[in-house]
Coordinates of C-alpha atoms in Angstrom, one line a residue:
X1 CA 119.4 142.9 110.6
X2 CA 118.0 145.4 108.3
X3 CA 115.8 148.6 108.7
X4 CA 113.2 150.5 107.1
X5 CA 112.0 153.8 107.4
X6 CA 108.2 154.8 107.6
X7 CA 107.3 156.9 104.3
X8 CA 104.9 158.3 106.8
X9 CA 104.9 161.7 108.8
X10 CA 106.6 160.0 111.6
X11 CA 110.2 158.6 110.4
X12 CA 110.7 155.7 111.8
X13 CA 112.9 152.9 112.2
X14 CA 111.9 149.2 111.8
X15 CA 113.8 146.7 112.1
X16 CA 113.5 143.1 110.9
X17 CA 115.6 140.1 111.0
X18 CA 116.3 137.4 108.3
X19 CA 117.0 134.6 110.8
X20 CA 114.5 133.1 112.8
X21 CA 113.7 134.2 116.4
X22 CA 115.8 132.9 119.6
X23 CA 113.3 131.1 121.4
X24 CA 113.9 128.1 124.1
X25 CA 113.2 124.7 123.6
X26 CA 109.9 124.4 125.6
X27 CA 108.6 127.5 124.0
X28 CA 109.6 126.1 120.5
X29 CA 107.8 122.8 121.5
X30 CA 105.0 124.6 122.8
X31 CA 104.3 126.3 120.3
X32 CA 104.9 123.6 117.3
X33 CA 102.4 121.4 119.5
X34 CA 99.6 124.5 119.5
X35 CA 100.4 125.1 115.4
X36 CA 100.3 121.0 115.0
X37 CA 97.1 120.7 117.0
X38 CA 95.5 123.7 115.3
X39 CA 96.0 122.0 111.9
X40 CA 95.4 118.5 112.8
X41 CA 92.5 118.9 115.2
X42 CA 90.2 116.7 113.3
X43 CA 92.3 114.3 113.1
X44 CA 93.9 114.1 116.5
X45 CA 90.1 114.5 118.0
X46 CA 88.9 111.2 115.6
X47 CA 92.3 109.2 117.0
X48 CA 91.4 110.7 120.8
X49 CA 88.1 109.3 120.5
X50 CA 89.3 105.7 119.2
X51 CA 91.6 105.1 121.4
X52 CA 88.9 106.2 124.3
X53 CA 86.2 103.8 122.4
X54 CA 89.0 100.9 122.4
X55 CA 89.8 101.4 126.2
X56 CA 85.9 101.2 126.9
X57 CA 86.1 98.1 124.8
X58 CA 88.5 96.4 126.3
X59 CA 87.4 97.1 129.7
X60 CA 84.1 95.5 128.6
X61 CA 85.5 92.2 127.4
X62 CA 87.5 91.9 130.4
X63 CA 84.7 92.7 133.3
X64 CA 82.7 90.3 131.0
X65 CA 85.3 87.6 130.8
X66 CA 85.7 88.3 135.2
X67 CA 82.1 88.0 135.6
X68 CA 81.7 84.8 133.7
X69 CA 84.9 83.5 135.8
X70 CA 82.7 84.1 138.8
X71 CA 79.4 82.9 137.8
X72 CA 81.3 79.4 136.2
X73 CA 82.4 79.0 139.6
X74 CA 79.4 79.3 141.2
X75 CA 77.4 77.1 139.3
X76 CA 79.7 74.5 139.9
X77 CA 79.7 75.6 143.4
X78 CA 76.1 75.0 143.2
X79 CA 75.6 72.1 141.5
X80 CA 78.4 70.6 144.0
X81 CA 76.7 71.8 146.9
X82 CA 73.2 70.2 145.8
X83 CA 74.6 67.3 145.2
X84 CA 76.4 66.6 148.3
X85 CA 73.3 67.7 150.5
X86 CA 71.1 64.8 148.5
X87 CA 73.5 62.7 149.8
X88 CA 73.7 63.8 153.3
X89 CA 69.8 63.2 153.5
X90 CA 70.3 59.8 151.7
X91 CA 72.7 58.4 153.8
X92 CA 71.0 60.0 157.2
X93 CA 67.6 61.7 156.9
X94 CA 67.6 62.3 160.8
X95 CA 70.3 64.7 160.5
X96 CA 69.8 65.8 157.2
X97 CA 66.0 66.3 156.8
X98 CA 65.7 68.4 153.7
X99 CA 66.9 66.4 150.6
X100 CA 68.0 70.3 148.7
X101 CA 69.4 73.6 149.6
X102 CA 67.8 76.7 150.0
X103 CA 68.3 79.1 147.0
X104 CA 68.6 82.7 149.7
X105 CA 70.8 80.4 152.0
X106 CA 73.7 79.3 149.4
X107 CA 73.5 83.0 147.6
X108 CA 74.0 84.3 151.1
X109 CA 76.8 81.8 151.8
X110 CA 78.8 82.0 148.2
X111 CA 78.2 85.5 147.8
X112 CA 78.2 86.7 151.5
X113 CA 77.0 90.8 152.0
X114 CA 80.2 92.8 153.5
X115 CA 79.1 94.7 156.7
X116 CA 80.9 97.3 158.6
X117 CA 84.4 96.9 159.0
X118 CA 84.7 93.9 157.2
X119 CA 84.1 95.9 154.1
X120 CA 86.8 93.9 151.5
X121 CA 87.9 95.2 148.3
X122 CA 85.8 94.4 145.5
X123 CA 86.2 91.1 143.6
X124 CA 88.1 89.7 146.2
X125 CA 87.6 86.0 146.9
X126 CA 88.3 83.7 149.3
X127 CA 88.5 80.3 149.8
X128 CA 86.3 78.6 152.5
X129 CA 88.8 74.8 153.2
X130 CA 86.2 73.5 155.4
X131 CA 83.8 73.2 152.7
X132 CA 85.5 73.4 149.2
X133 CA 83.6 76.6 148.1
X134 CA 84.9 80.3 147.1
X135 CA 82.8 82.9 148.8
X136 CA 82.7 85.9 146.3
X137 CA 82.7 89.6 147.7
X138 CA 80.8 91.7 145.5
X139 CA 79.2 94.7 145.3
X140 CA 75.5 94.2 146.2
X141 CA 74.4 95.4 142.6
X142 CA 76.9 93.4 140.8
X143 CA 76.5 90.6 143.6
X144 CA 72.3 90.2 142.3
X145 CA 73.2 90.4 138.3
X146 CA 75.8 87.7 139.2
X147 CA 73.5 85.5 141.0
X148 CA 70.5 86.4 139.0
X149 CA 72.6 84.2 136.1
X150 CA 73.1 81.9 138.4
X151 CA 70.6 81.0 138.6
X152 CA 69.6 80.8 135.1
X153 CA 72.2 78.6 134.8
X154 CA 71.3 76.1 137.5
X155 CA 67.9 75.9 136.3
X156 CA 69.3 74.5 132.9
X157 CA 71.1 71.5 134.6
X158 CA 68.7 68.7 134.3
X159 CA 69.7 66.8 137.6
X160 CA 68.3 69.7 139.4
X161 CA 65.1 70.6 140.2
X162 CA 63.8 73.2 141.9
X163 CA 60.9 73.6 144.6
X164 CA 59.0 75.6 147.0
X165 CA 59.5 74.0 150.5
X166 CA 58.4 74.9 154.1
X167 CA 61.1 75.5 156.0
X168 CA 60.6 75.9 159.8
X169 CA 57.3 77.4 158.8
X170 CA 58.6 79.7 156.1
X171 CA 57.9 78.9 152.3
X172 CA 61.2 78.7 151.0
X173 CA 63.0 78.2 147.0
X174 CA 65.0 74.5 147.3
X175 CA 67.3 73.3 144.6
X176 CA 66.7 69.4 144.6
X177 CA 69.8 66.8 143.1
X178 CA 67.0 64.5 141.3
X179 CA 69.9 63.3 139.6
X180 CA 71.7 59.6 139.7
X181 CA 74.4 58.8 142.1
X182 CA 76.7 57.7 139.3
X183 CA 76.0 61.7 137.6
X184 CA 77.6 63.0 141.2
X185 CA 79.6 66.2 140.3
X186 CA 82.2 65.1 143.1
X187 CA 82.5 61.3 142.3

């Protein structure tokens, strides 16, 4: 410890020390993380905003990679689905009189609305065993993107064909199999 006195009117005493001040760890840490971030900020704001950019990245690839999970599904779903009702009206017409599916009726049943209390969490699926298909619960935005290329995707599949029908007096969309019997999906 030393002193100094004030050459000034008022003689006083200062004193100063050679060592460094006693301070305790947090404050020490606190304060070479404020001196750090006030030298660095630049730099630490260019790495904070990387490392957000790569996290909004990544969480775009992977809903992408999800959402073309879902829609592979459903086309073959679809396609399946088609198929199986050409077949139905082939082998009995009576009881089976439309030769397709309606396109409102198998978005309705694959991707079914939640309602209520039968709210589900979102992206949850679950297998229906009575008929082979996964019914997707989706939010309704996400549900109409989803089916909208679906769609797309159906339309490119040359054993299909689709159609306006009347059903029970309504015009309705029908996705046809116009396909072989040897080009069944299920054979």
């Amino acid at each position: 410890v030393g002193s100094t006195l004030d050459q000034g009117t008022r003689q006083t005493r200062l004193l100063y020390s050679r060592q460094p001040p006693i301070m305790t760890f947090t404050c020490r840490l606190r304060r070479s993380l404020w001196e750090t971030s006030r030298a660095y900020w630049l730099e630490l704001s260019i790495f904070g905003g990387m490392v957000m950019g790569g996290a909004f990245i990544w969480y775009k690839i992977q809903a992408k990679g999800r959402e073309d999970h879902i829609v592979g599904k459903l086309v073959d779903d679809v396609v399946d689905a088609v198929c199986e009702e050409a077949e139905n009206n082939r082998a009995d017409p009576v009881r089976h009189p439309i030769p397709g599916l309606a396109v409102v009726q198998l978005k309705d049943y694959l991707l079914p609305i939640s309602v209520g209390s039968v709210k589900r969490r979102e992206h949850e699926n679950s297998y229906d065993e009575n008929t082979g298909y996964t019914k997707w619960h989706l939010r309704e935005s996400e549900r109409d993107k989803i089916w909208e290329k679906v769609h797309q995707m159906v339309l490119r599949n040359s054993n299909i064909r689709e159609t306006l029908m009347d059903l029970n007096g309504e015009g309705h969309l029908i996705w046809q199999w116009i396909g072989s019997h040897a080009l069944s999906p299920k054979k």
